[in-house]
XYZ file of C-alpha atoms in Angstrom:
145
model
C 113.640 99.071 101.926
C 112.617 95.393 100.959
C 111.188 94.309 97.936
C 107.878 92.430 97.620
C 105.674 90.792 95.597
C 102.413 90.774 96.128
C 99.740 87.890 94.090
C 97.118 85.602 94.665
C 97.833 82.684 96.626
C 98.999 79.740 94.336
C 97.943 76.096 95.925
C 101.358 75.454 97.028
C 101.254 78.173 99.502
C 98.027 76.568 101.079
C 99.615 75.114 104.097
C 102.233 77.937 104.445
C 99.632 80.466 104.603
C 97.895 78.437 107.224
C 100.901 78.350 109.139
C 101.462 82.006 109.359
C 97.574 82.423 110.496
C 97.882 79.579 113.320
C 101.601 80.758 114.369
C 100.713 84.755 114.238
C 97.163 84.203 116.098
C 99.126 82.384 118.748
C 101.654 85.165 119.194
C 99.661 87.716 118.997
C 96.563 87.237 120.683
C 98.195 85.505 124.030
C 94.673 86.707 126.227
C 93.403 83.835 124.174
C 93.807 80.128 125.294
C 96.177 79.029 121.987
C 94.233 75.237 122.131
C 91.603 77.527 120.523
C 93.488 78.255 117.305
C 93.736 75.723 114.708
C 95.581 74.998 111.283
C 92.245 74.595 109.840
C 90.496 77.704 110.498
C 92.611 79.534 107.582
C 90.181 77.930 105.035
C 87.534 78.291 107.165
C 87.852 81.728 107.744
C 89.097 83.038 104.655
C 86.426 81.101 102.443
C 84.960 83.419 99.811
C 87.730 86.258 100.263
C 89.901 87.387 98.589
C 93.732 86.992 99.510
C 96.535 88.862 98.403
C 100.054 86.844 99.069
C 103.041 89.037 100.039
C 106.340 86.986 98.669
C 110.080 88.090 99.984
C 112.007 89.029 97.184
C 113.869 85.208 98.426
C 110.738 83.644 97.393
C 109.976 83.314 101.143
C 106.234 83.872 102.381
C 106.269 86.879 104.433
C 102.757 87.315 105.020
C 98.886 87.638 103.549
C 95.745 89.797 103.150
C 92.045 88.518 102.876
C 89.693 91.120 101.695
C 85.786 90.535 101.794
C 85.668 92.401 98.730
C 81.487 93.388 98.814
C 81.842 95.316 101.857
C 85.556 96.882 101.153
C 86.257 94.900 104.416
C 89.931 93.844 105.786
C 89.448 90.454 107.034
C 92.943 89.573 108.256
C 96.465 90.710 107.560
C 98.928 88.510 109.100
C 102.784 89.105 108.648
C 105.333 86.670 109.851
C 107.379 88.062 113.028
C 110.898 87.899 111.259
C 109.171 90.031 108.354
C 107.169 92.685 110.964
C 108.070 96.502 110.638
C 109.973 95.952 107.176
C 107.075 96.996 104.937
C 104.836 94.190 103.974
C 102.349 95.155 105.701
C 102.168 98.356 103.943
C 103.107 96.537 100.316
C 99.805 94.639 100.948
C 97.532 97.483 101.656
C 99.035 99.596 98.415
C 98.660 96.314 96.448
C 94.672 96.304 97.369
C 92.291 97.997 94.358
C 92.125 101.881 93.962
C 94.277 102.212 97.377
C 94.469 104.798 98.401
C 91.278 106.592 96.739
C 89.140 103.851 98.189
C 87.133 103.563 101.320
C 88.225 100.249 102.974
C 87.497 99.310 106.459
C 88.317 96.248 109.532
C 88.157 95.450 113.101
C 91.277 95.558 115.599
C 91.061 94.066 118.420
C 91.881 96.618 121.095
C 94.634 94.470 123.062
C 96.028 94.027 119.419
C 98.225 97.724 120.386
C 100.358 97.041 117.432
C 98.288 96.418 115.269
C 96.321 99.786 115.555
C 99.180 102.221 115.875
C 99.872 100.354 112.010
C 96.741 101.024 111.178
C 96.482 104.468 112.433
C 100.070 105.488 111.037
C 98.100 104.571 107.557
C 95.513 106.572 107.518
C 92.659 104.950 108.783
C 90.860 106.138 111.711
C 88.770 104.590 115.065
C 85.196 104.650 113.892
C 83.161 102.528 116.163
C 83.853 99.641 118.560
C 82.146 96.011 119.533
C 82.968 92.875 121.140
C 83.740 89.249 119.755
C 84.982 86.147 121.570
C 88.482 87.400 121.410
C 87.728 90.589 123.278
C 86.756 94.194 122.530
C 87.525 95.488 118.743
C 87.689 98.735 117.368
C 86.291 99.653 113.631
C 88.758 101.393 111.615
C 88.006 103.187 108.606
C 90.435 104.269 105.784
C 88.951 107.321 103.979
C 90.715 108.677 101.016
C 93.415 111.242 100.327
């Protein structure tokens, strides 16, 4: 089992986080023309969040959460590919507050099939569904133990 670190985002990690948002996106979501993702939408889309950093115990960034804290709301947790399925996926969502006697919640996008069995194998659960210019989501809830 790895060790991480989990802390807010220092500005030296500004354009590393950025490049784990642009590189993962493109990975990830490949139903989505790539010339649609760009370096500068991790400020743009993570403005007024907050964001937990997850740091290899080799100082390395493995990965980040952004929380939009009002409505207990997962915005985004991205993990670098060399770093999936090691556990800081799970380190972030233990680091968030009062996990796991809180109520959080996000949207999966439903070709995102990886992402959701993670999500499910964590407790949370499928509790409604929409659509956004990326495709069809899913709601997931996370009620407490």
């Amino acid at each position: 089992m790895m060790t991480w670190t989990i802390r807010p985002p220092r500005a030296e990690d500004q354009e590393m986080l950025a490049d784990i948002y642009l590189s993962v996106r493109r990975q990830t979501f490949v139903w989505v023309d790539p010339g649609k993702f760009h370096r500068e939408d991790f400020s743009a889309h993570t403005n007024g969040e907050t964001i937990f950093v997850c740091e290899h115990v080799d100082g390395s960034l493995a990965g980040f959460l952004s929380l939009w804290p009002e409505d207990d709301f997962i915005h985004m947790l991205y993990i670098r590919p060399e770093f999936q399925g090691l556990g800081a996926g799970t380190a972030l969502l233990r680091a968030l507050p009062e996990w796991p006697q809180h109520k959080y919640r996000l949207k999966c996008l439903v070709n995102n099939r990886r992402a959701k069995a993670f999500y499910l194998s964590h407790g949370f659960a499928v509790t409604g569904n929409g659509a956004s210019p990326e495709g069809d989501y899913e709601e997931l809830s996370f009620s407490p133990v």
